[in-house]
Amino acid sequence: MSGTALRSLLFVPGDSERKLAKGLASGADALILDLEDSVAPQRLGFARGQVLEFLQANAECAEPQLWVRVNSLASGRLYEDATAVLAARPAGLVLPKVDSYMDIERIALTLEAIEAGNGLAVGSTALLVIGTETPAGLLALPSYPQAAAVHRASARRLAGLTWGMEDLSAALGARARCNPDGTLRPVFEQARTTCLLAASALGIAAIDGVYVDFRDADGLRREGELARGDGFSGKLAIHPAQVPVINAVFTPSAHELDWARRVVAAFETANGAGVTALDGQMIDRPHWLLARRILASGAAAEPPST
Ligand code: COA
Ligand code: MG
């Protein structure tokens, strides 16, 4: 991956040296070194040390990007997590169990102090927000775009938004997530759709949540294709075997790239017209915008030139 689009983001428990090493070789566009739910509380201190060492040892590697999932603001552990790892310059922090935009604003202010204390540029730590893990967080997501317009410094940190069912199910006491036909039940479909809409309104990446059945590649591919079809640009992974499936799904096909190039070319020869025709179909600005997006994601998916 040579651009900034993240197709696959693989969670790696921060206390597992073996999985950290495996993650590097997985082909994921990003690793999310986890200090939260996959690490038992009594292992957190050890995990912070492991993650710091791993970031330092791989500081020169351009790929995969190395992100760190810290604990939530409410846990009381976020400050120590961030302090432990920020000096080693992770690509950014993943924020779980965000209850409202004010959480992001408070976290951004905390990060300003840690950045300044470590000689890092203030505002340089990017954020990927898991926006649907608490009921309050899901209800608050539609307010993010307006809040971001007011709180511009914290908004500039936002790189992406993702969603998850595990913690939301636990918070709701929900025992079932899918209908008998496999479609999501309304509350989880709302989480997914609201995440996508909020990310798009904010102009940041929409990343689809995890597919927990990590031995089922076909199911993962189907879910990934649905997500890409709706506009998600990448997907979280929990196992290295999921990475190639996700990368393939979120890389534009030769056919799509060809269509996108021909749309752009059609407008270049349309003498400034806002509407033209391609293959007997009307195309106008929305098609041009979609074509530009597809070309950008294709460029991001190309292997780096040496
Ligand atoms: N990152 C890196 N390596 C991983 C990995 C991951 N997320 N998941 C598995 N591996 C490694 C295993 O260590 C194993 O390597 P080894 O043969 O050298 O020991 C290999 O991939 C095959 O693993 P497998 O035996 O198929 O799975 P497992 O039973 O060891 O692990 C999970 C299953 C679910 C526990 C594991 O995939 C995992 O820890 N996933 C991440 C969970 C997580 O971070 N959750 C929080 C976000 S929802
Ligand atoms: Mg969780």
mmCIF file of C-alpha atoms and ligand atoms in Angstrom:
data_model
loop_
_atom_site.group_PDB
_atom_site.id
_atom_site.type_symbol
_atom_site.label_atom_id
_atom_site.label_comp_id
_atom_site.label_asym_id
_atom_site.label_seq_id
_atom_site.Cartn_x
_atom_site.Cartn_y
_atom_site.Cartn_z
ATOM 1 C CA MET A 1 0.000 0.000 0.000
ATOM 2 C CA SER A 2 1.645 3.247 -1.053
ATOM 3 C CA GLY A 3 -1.077 5.792 -0.263
ATOM 4 C CA THR A 4 -2.902 6.453 2.960
ATOM 5 C CA ALA A 5 -6.079 4.416 2.427
ATOM 6 C CA LEU A 6 -6.342 1.649 4.970
ATOM 7 C CA ARG A 7 -8.033 -1.479 3.655
ATOM 8 C CA SER A 8 -7.143 -3.954 6.415
ATOM 9 C CA LEU A 9 -6.476 -3.076 10.046
ATOM 10 C CA LEU A 10 -5.436 -6.103 12.115
ATOM 11 C CA PHE A 11 -5.929 -6.136 15.871
ATOM 12 C CA VAL A 12 -2.964 -7.636 17.715
ATOM 13 C CA PRO A 13 -3.117 -8.197 21.486
ATOM 14 C CA GLY A 14 -0.371 -5.934 22.855
ATOM 15 C CA ASP A 15 0.886 -8.493 25.367
ATOM 16 C CA SER A 16 1.638 -11.209 22.786
ATOM 17 C CA GLU A 17 5.156 -11.051 21.393
ATOM 18 C CA ARG A 18 4.358 -13.916 19.053
ATOM 19 C CA LYS A 19 1.287 -12.240 17.548
ATOM 20 C CA LEU A 20 3.068 -8.902 17.258
ATOM 21 C CA ALA A 21 5.742 -10.601 15.139
ATOM 22 C CA LYS A 22 3.127 -12.440 13.072
ATOM 23 C CA GLY A 23 1.175 -9.235 12.529
ATOM 24 C CA LEU A 24 4.155 -7.568 10.860
ATOM 25 C CA ALA A 25 4.256 -10.273 8.201
ATOM 26 C CA SER A 26 0.476 -10.428 7.707
ATOM 27 C CA GLY A 27 0.232 -7.983 4.800
ATOM 28 C CA ALA A 28 -2.182 -5.754 6.751
ATOM 29 C CA ASP A 29 -2.168 -2.072 5.850
ATOM 30 C CA ALA A 30 -2.259 -1.292 9.564
ATOM 31 C CA LEU A 31 -1.833 -3.122 12.850
ATOM 32 C CA ILE A 32 -3.826 -2.031 15.872
ATOM 33 C CA LEU A 33 -1.652 -2.878 18.860
ATOM 34 C CA ASP A 34 -4.245 -3.462 21.536
ATOM 35 C CA LEU A 35 -4.036 -2.324 25.140
ATOM 36 C CA GLU A 36 -7.777 -2.673 25.716
ATOM 37 C CA ASP A 37 -10.202 -5.598 25.548
ATOM 38 C CA SER A 38 -7.807 -8.317 24.342
ATOM 39 C CA VAL A 39 -5.409 -7.642 27.238
ATOM 40 C CA ALA A 40 -6.296 -8.828 30.746
ATOM 41 C CA PRO A 41 -6.095 -5.928 33.253
ATOM 42 C CA GLN A 42 -3.272 -7.589 35.187
ATOM 43 C CA ARG A 43 -1.220 -7.762 31.950
ATOM 44 C CA LEU A 44 -1.702 -4.099 31.004
ATOM 45 C CA GLY A 45 1.628 -2.877 32.403
ATOM 46 C CA PHE A 46 3.470 -5.630 30.574
ATOM 47 C CA ALA A 47 1.531 -4.909 27.351
ATOM 48 C CA ARG A 48 2.408 -1.210 27.482
ATOM 49 C CA GLY A 49 6.081 -2.138 27.648
ATOM 50 C CA GLN A 50 5.773 -4.644 24.809
ATOM 51 C CA VAL A 51 3.936 -2.188 22.575
ATOM 52 C CA LEU A 52 6.486 0.541 23.271
ATOM 53 C CA GLU A 53 9.361 -1.793 22.396
ATOM 54 C CA PHE A 54 7.598 -2.961 19.260
ATOM 55 C CA LEU A 55 6.969 0.606 18.089
ATOM 56 C CA GLN A 56 10.589 1.540 18.724
ATOM 57 C CA ALA A 57 11.932 -1.554 16.974
ATOM 58 C CA ASN A 58 9.799 -0.873 13.892
ATOM 59 C CA ALA A 59 10.006 2.911 13.814
ATOM 60 C CA GLU A 60 11.700 2.839 10.406
ATOM 61 C CA CYS A 61 9.103 0.596 8.755
ATOM 62 C CA ALA A 62 6.684 2.540 6.545
ATOM 63 C CA GLU A 63 4.288 -0.420 6.412
ATOM 64 C CA PRO A 64 2.214 -1.577 8.058
ATOM 65 C CA GLN A 65 1.107 1.552 9.853
ATOM 66 C CA LEU A 66 1.250 0.940 13.607
ATOM 67 C CA TRP A 67 -1.736 2.204 15.592
ATOM 68 C CA VAL A 68 -2.383 1.652 19.298
ATOM 69 C CA ARG A 69 -5.788 1.043 20.859
ATOM 70 C CA VAL A 70 -5.759 2.700 24.265
ATOM 71 C CA ASN A 71 -8.318 2.180 27.007
ATOM 72 C CA SER A 72 -11.422 4.371 27.149
ATOM 73 C CA LEU A 73 -11.617 7.760 28.797
ATOM 74 C CA ALA A 74 -13.976 6.348 31.443
ATOM 75 C CA SER A 75 -11.523 3.565 32.371
ATOM 76 C CA GLY A 76 -9.047 5.975 33.961
ATOM 77 C CA ARG A 77 -6.244 4.186 32.099
ATOM 78 C CA LEU A 78 -6.104 6.247 28.913
ATOM 79 C CA TYR A 79 -3.611 8.832 30.160
ATOM 80 C CA GLU A 80 -1.067 6.220 31.213
ATOM 81 C CA ASP A 81 -1.594 4.224 28.002
ATOM 82 C CA ALA A 82 -1.005 7.266 25.820
ATOM 83 C CA THR A 83 1.950 8.443 27.897
ATOM 84 C CA ALA A 84 3.531 5.011 27.597
ATOM 85 C CA VAL A 85 3.460 4.885 23.799
ATOM 86 C CA LEU A 86 3.239 8.354 22.238
ATOM 87 C CA ALA A 87 6.956 9.137 22.342
ATOM 88 C CA ALA A 88 7.499 6.173 20.005
ATOM 89 C CA ARG A 89 5.238 7.908 17.459
ATOM 90 C CA PRO A 90 2.521 5.423 16.561
ATOM 91 C CA ALA A 91 0.556 6.276 13.394
ATOM 92 C CA GLY A 92 -2.311 7.159 15.696
ATOM 93 C CA LEU A 93 -4.540 6.021 18.540
ATOM 94 C CA VAL A 94 -7.726 3.984 18.319
ATOM 95 C CA LEU A 95 -10.329 5.186 20.830
ATOM 96 C CA PRO A 96 -12.835 2.629 22.185
ATOM 97 C CA LYS A 97 -16.151 3.210 23.988
ATOM 98 C CA VAL A 98 -16.434 6.852 23.023
ATOM 99 C CA ASP A 99 -19.636 8.251 24.560
ATOM 100 C CA SER A 100 -19.829 11.617 22.772
ATOM 101 C CA TYR A 101 -17.769 14.134 20.835
ATOM 102 C CA MET A 102 -16.849 15.710 24.196
ATOM 103 C CA ASP A 103 -14.847 12.548 24.973
ATOM 104 C CA ILE A 104 -12.806 13.199 21.826
ATOM 105 C CA GLU A 105 -12.357 16.841 22.762
ATOM 106 C CA ARG A 106 -11.149 15.901 26.265
ATOM 107 C CA ILE A 107 -8.836 13.221 24.912
ATOM 108 C CA ALA A 108 -7.410 15.665 22.358
ATOM 109 C CA LEU A 109 -6.631 18.148 25.151
ATOM 110 C CA THR A 110 -4.907 15.387 27.132
ATOM 111 C CA LEU A 111 -2.886 14.440 24.057
ATOM 112 C CA GLU A 112 -1.803 18.053 23.540
ATOM 113 C CA ALA A 113 -0.092 17.950 26.936
ATOM 114 C CA ILE A 114 1.543 14.579 26.277
ATOM 115 C CA GLU A 115 2.702 15.660 22.792
ATOM 116 C CA ALA A 116 4.190 18.879 24.123
ATOM 117 C CA GLY A 117 5.916 16.985 26.933
ATOM 118 C CA ASN A 118 7.526 14.612 24.436
ATOM 119 C CA GLY A 119 8.659 17.218 21.940
ATOM 120 C CA LEU A 120 6.046 16.106 19.401
ATOM 121 C CA ALA A 121 4.105 18.553 17.260
ATOM 122 C CA VAL A 122 0.883 19.420 19.090
ATOM 123 C CA GLY A 123 -2.025 17.919 17.156
ATOM 124 C CA SER A 124 0.134 15.316 15.408
ATOM 125 C CA THR A 125 -1.530 12.212 16.884
ATOM 126 C CA ALA A 126 -4.275 10.962 14.566
ATOM 127 C CA LEU A 127 -7.413 9.320 15.968
ATOM 128 C CA LEU A 128 -9.553 6.431 14.782
ATOM 129 C CA VAL A 129 -12.781 6.394 16.778
ATOM 130 C CA ILE A 130 -14.920 3.346 17.558
ATOM 131 C CA GLY A 131 -18.172 5.222 17.726
ATOM 132 C CA THR A 132 -20.856 2.658 18.505
ATOM 133 C CA GLU A 133 -19.646 0.626 21.472
ATOM 134 C CA THR A 134 -21.945 2.263 24.016
ATOM 135 C CA PRO A 135 -25.611 3.191 23.580
ATOM 136 C CA ALA A 136 -24.762 6.814 24.435
ATOM 137 C CA GLY A 137 -21.985 6.777 21.848
ATOM 138 C CA LEU A 138 -24.280 5.537 19.117
ATOM 139 C CA LEU A 139 -26.933 8.143 19.985
ATOM 140 C CA ALA A 140 -24.265 10.862 19.889
ATOM 141 C CA LEU A 141 -22.725 9.976 16.511
ATOM 142 C CA PRO A 142 -25.093 12.124 14.426
ATOM 143 C CA SER A 143 -23.902 15.184 16.380
ATOM 144 C CA TYR A 144 -20.226 14.668 15.473
ATOM 145 C CA PRO A 145 -20.174 16.701 12.258
ATOM 146 C CA GLN A 146 -21.573 19.801 13.984
ATOM 147 C CA ALA A 147 -19.342 19.338 17.020
ATOM 148 C CA ALA A 148 -16.319 18.905 14.758
ATOM 149 C CA ALA A 149 -17.119 22.198 13.033
ATOM 150 C CA VAL A 150 -16.875 23.933 16.428
ATOM 151 C CA HIS A 151 -13.923 22.001 17.868
ATOM 152 C CA ARG A 152 -11.609 22.263 14.892
ATOM 153 C CA ALA A 153 -8.338 21.314 16.556
ATOM 154 C CA SER A 154 -9.640 17.951 17.767
ATOM 155 C CA ALA A 155 -11.508 17.430 14.475
ATOM 156 C CA ARG A 156 -8.258 17.767 12.507
ATOM 157 C CA ARG A 157 -6.978 14.688 14.330
ATOM 158 C CA LEU A 158 -9.839 12.495 13.118
ATOM 159 C CA ALA A 159 -8.676 9.968 10.530
ATOM 160 C CA GLY A 160 -11.518 7.490 10.607
ATOM 161 C CA LEU A 161 -14.595 6.118 12.266
ATOM 162 C CA THR A 162 -15.429 2.485 12.854
ATOM 163 C CA TRP A 163 -18.125 0.527 14.592
ATOM 164 C CA GLY A 164 -18.500 -2.615 16.655
ATOM 165 C CA MET A 165 -21.234 -4.921 17.911
ATOM 166 C CA GLU A 166 -19.492 -6.752 20.736
ATOM 167 C CA ASP A 167 -19.543 -4.063 23.392
ATOM 168 C CA LEU A 168 -22.858 -2.622 22.229
ATOM 169 C CA SER A 169 -24.450 -6.092 22.596
ATOM 170 C CA ALA A 170 -23.043 -6.423 26.082
ATOM 171 C CA ALA A 171 -24.258 -2.964 27.073
ATOM 172 C CA LEU A 172 -27.748 -3.655 25.724
ATOM 173 C CA GLY A 173 -27.933 -7.212 27.009
ATOM 174 C CA ALA A 174 -28.648 -8.220 23.410
ATOM 175 C CA ARG A 175 -28.463 -11.965 22.857
ATOM 176 C CA ALA A 176 -28.934 -11.927 19.088
ATOM 177 C CA ARG A 177 -27.392 -9.702 16.439
ATOM 178 C CA CYS A 178 -28.805 -11.168 13.251
ATOM 179 C CA ASN A 179 -32.224 -12.062 11.912
ATOM 180 C CA PRO A 180 -32.789 -15.663 10.799
ATOM 181 C CA ASP A 181 -31.850 -14.653 7.210
ATOM 182 C CA GLY A 182 -28.458 -13.368 8.381
ATOM 183 C CA THR A 183 -29.221 -9.652 8.065
ATOM 184 C CA LEU A 184 -28.409 -7.421 11.007
ATOM 185 C CA ARG A 185 -31.097 -6.675 13.548
ATOM 186 C CA PRO A 186 -32.236 -3.032 13.468
ATOM 187 C CA VAL A 187 -30.117 -1.717 16.330
ATOM 188 C CA PHE A 188 -26.879 -3.081 14.841
ATOM 189 C CA GLU A 189 -27.832 -1.982 11.338
ATOM 190 C CA GLN A 190 -28.383 1.461 12.814
ATOM 191 C CA ALA A 191 -24.896 1.379 14.333
ATOM 192 C CA ARG A 192 -23.329 0.395 11.015
ATOM 193 C CA THR A 193 -25.263 2.910 8.931
ATOM 194 C CA THR A 194 -24.789 5.765 11.386
ATOM 195 C CA CYS A 195 -21.040 5.108 11.436
ATOM 196 C CA LEU A 196 -20.905 5.242 7.649
ATOM 197 C CA LEU A 197 -22.957 8.439 7.435
ATOM 198 C CA ALA A 198 -21.055 10.225 10.199
ATOM 199 C CA ALA A 199 -17.681 9.299 8.683
ATOM 200 C CA SER A 200 -18.763 10.537 5.292
ATOM 201 C CA ALA A 201 -20.161 13.778 6.734
ATOM 202 C CA LEU A 202 -16.850 14.312 8.545
ATOM 203 C CA GLY A 203 -14.878 13.528 5.392
ATOM 204 C CA ILE A 204 -12.911 10.728 7.071
ATOM 205 C CA ALA A 205 -12.476 7.009 6.428
ATOM 206 C CA ALA A 206 -15.377 4.693 7.240
ATOM 207 C CA ILE A 207 -13.961 1.383 8.466
ATOM 208 C CA ASP A 208 -16.237 -1.632 8.798
ATOM 209 C CA GLY A 209 -16.219 -3.610 12.047
ATOM 210 C CA VAL A 210 -14.790 -7.065 12.757
ATOM 211 C CA TYR A 211 -16.076 -10.386 11.438
ATOM 212 C CA VAL A 212 -15.551 -12.596 14.458
ATOM 213 C CA ASP A 213 -15.909 -15.996 12.777
ATOM 214 C CA PHE A 214 -12.280 -15.937 11.658
ATOM 215 C CA ARG A 215 -12.312 -19.400 10.062
ATOM 216 C CA ASP A 216 -15.126 -18.428 7.654
ATOM 217 C CA ALA A 217 -13.409 -16.687 4.722
ATOM 218 C CA ASP A 218 -16.502 -16.793 2.506
ATOM 219 C CA GLY A 219 -18.647 -15.096 5.125
ATOM 220 C CA LEU A 220 -15.946 -12.471 5.627
ATOM 221 C CA ARG A 221 -15.752 -11.821 1.876
ATOM 222 C CA ARG A 222 -19.528 -11.430 1.631
ATOM 223 C CA GLU A 223 -19.655 -9.032 4.568
ATOM 224 C CA GLY A 224 -16.686 -7.084 3.174
ATOM 225 C CA GLU A 225 -18.274 -6.781 -0.253
ATOM 226 C CA LEU A 226 -21.483 -5.458 1.285
ATOM 227 C CA ALA A 227 -19.478 -2.911 3.247
ATOM 228 C CA ARG A 228 -17.467 -1.780 0.237
ATOM 229 C CA GLY A 229 -20.622 -1.583 -1.829
ATOM 230 C CA ASP A 230 -22.091 0.800 0.744
ATOM 231 C CA GLY A 231 -19.000 3.029 0.861
ATOM 232 C CA PHE A 232 -16.772 1.683 3.633
ATOM 233 C CA SER A 233 -13.123 1.937 2.594
ATOM 234 C CA GLY A 234 -11.657 -0.769 4.832
ATOM 235 C CA LYS A 235 -12.396 -3.364 7.498
ATOM 236 C CA LEU A 236 -11.042 -4.383 10.878
ATOM 237 C CA ALA A 237 -9.456 -7.850 11.175
ATOM 238 C CA ILE A 238 -8.771 -10.059 14.179
ATOM 239 C CA HIS A 239 -6.760 -12.856 12.544
ATOM 240 C CA PRO A 240 -3.962 -12.808 9.902
ATOM 241 C CA ALA A 241 -6.003 -15.144 7.660
ATOM 242 C CA GLN A 242 -8.577 -12.360 7.258
ATOM 243 C CA VAL A 243 -6.075 -9.860 5.863
ATOM 244 C CA PRO A 244 -5.710 -11.077 2.257
ATOM 245 C CA VAL A 245 -9.489 -11.454 1.947
ATOM 246 C CA ILE A 246 -10.067 -7.893 3.139
ATOM 247 C CA ASN A 247 -7.263 -6.458 0.983
ATOM 248 C CA ALA A 248 -8.731 -8.113 -2.084
ATOM 249 C CA VAL A 249 -12.265 -6.894 -1.372
ATOM 250 C CA PHE A 250 -11.188 -3.284 -0.816
ATOM 251 C CA THR A 251 -8.871 -3.076 -3.833
ATOM 252 C CA PRO A 252 -10.701 -1.813 -6.916
ATOM 253 C CA SER A 253 -10.935 -4.375 -9.714
ATOM 254 C CA ALA A 254 -9.399 -3.799 -13.155
ATOM 255 C CA HIS A 255 -12.933 -3.405 -14.476
ATOM 256 C CA GLU A 256 -13.774 -0.669 -11.957
ATOM 257 C CA LEU A 257 -10.501 1.148 -12.606
ATOM 258 C CA ASP A 258 -11.156 1.015 -16.334
ATOM 259 C CA TRP A 259 -14.666 2.470 -15.854
ATOM 260 C CA ALA A 260 -13.293 5.212 -13.584
ATOM 261 C CA ARG A 261 -10.558 6.187 -16.050
ATOM 262 C CA ARG A 262 -13.079 6.320 -18.873
ATOM 263 C CA VAL A 263 -15.456 8.509 -16.814
ATOM 264 C CA VAL A 264 -12.658 10.983 -16.058
ATOM 265 C CA ALA A 265 -11.537 10.916 -19.697
ATOM 266 C CA ALA A 266 -15.110 11.486 -20.900
ATOM 267 C CA PHE A 267 -15.322 14.706 -18.890
ATOM 268 C CA GLU A 268 -11.907 15.847 -20.092
ATOM 269 C CA THR A 269 -13.190 15.700 -23.651
ATOM 270 C CA ALA A 270 -16.650 17.092 -22.840
ATOM 271 C CA ASN A 271 -15.569 20.717 -23.302
ATOM 272 C CA GLY A 272 -16.560 21.739 -19.776
ATOM 273 C CA ALA A 273 -20.048 20.215 -19.939
ATOM 274 C CA GLY A 274 -21.434 19.055 -16.578
ATOM 275 C CA VAL A 275 -23.138 16.050 -18.090
ATOM 276 C CA THR A 276 -22.138 13.629 -20.813
ATOM 277 C CA ALA A 277 -22.678 10.013 -21.870
ATOM 278 C CA LEU A 278 -20.633 6.846 -21.496
ATOM 279 C CA ASP A 279 -21.672 3.426 -22.831
ATOM 280 C CA GLY A 280 -25.186 4.726 -23.372
ATOM 281 C CA GLN A 281 -25.530 5.941 -19.760
ATOM 282 C CA MET A 282 -25.864 9.500 -18.525
ATOM 283 C CA ILE A 283 -22.923 10.534 -16.325
ATOM 284 C CA ASP A 284 -22.641 13.759 -14.355
ATOM 285 C CA ARG A 285 -20.792 15.117 -11.326
ATOM 286 C CA PRO A 286 -21.652 12.291 -8.855
ATOM 287 C CA HIS A 287 -20.230 9.742 -11.318
ATOM 288 C CA TRP A 288 -17.105 11.855 -11.751
ATOM 289 C CA LEU A 289 -16.693 12.067 -7.949
ATOM 290 C CA LEU A 290 -17.128 8.298 -7.575
ATOM 291 C CA ALA A 291 -14.648 7.689 -10.397
ATOM 292 C CA ARG A 292 -12.084 9.949 -8.676
ATOM 293 C CA ARG A 293 -12.582 8.016 -5.425
ATOM 294 C CA ILE A 294 -12.071 4.689 -7.133
ATOM 295 C CA LEU A 295 -8.889 5.927 -8.825
ATOM 296 C CA ALA A 296 -7.594 7.285 -5.514
ATOM 297 C CA SER A 297 -8.224 3.977 -3.718
ATOM 298 C CA GLY A 298 -6.574 2.137 -6.619
ATOM 299 C CA ALA A 299 -3.477 4.311 -6.326
ATOM 300 C CA ALA A 300 -3.383 3.732 -2.567
ATOM 301 C CA ALA A 301 -3.551 -0.036 -3.061
ATOM 302 C CA GLU A 302 -0.597 -0.167 -5.469
ATOM 303 C CA PRO A 303 2.591 -1.721 -4.136
ATOM 304 C CA PRO A 304 5.199 0.886 -3.208
ATOM 305 C CA SER A 305 7.614 1.744 -6.013
ATOM 306 C CA THR A 306 11.206 0.955 -5.140
HETATM 307 N N1 COA B 1 -2.398 -10.988 15.112
HETATM 308 C C1 COA B 1 -1.242 -11.621 14.852
HETATM 309 N N2 COA B 1 -1.084 -12.953 14.864
HETATM 310 C C2 COA B 1 -2.180 -13.686 15.151
HETATM 311 C C3 COA B 1 -3.422 -13.092 15.423
HETATM 312 C C4 COA B 1 -3.512 -11.690 15.396
HETATM 313 N N3 COA B 1 -4.653 -11.044 15.664
HETATM 314 N N4 COA B 1 -4.327 -14.067 15.636
HETATM 315 C C5 COA B 1 -3.678 -15.237 15.509
HETATM 316 N N5 COA B 1 -2.377 -15.024 15.217
HETATM 317 C C6 COA B 1 -1.338 -16.015 14.980
HETATM 318 C C7 COA B 1 -1.286 -17.036 16.092
HETATM 319 O O1 COA B 1 -0.408 -16.615 17.118
HETATM 320 C C8 COA B 1 -0.775 -18.233 15.371
HETATM 321 O O2 COA B 1 0.618 -18.107 15.191
HETATM 322 P P1 COA B 1 1.589 -19.316 15.631
HETATM 323 O O3 COA B 1 1.153 -20.475 14.805
HETATM 324 O O4 COA B 1 2.952 -18.798 15.281
HETATM 325 O O5 COA B 1 1.361 -19.493 17.078
HETATM 326 C C9 COA B 1 -1.377 -18.111 13.981
HETATM 327 O O6 COA B 1 -1.695 -16.718 13.826
HETATM 328 C C10 COA B 1 -2.624 -18.929 13.813
HETATM 329 O O7 COA B 1 -3.506 -18.615 14.856
HETATM 330 P P2 COA B 1 -4.719 -19.601 15.219
HETATM 331 O O8 COA B 1 -4.213 -20.809 15.920
HETATM 332 O O9 COA B 1 -5.507 -19.826 13.976
HETATM 333 O O10 COA B 1 -5.595 -18.729 16.179
HETATM 334 P P3 COA B 1 -5.492 -18.685 17.750
HETATM 335 O O11 COA B 1 -6.425 -19.697 18.299
HETATM 336 O O12 COA B 1 -4.073 -18.702 18.180
HETATM 337 O O13 COA B 1 -6.069 -17.226 18.071
HETATM 338 C C11 COA B 1 -7.630 -15.521 18.500
HETATM 339 C C12 COA B 1 -7.414 -16.917 17.892
HETATM 340 C C13 COA B 1 -9.024 -15.040 18.192
HETATM 341 C C14 COA B 1 -7.441 -15.590 20.016
HETATM 342 C C15 COA B 1 -6.587 -14.568 17.874
HETATM 343 O O14 COA B 1 -6.805 -14.555 16.477
HETATM 344 C C16 COA B 1 -6.532 -13.164 18.407
HETATM 345 O O15 COA B 1 -5.924 -12.927 19.443
HETATM 346 N N6 COA B 1 -7.132 -12.186 17.710
HETATM 347 C C17 COA B 1 -7.109 -10.811 18.092
HETATM 348 C C18 COA B 1 -8.164 -10.551 19.135
HETATM 349 C C19 COA B 1 -8.281 -9.105 19.448
HETATM 350 O O16 COA B 1 -7.346 -8.332 19.345
HETATM 351 N N7 COA B 1 -9.481 -8.680 19.876
HETATM 352 C C20 COA B 1 -9.741 -7.320 20.148
HETATM 353 C C21 COA B 1 -10.422 -6.643 19.027
HETATM 354 S S1 COA B 1 -12.044 -7.207 18.723
HETATM 355 MG MG MG B 2 -14.335 -4.203 22.856
#
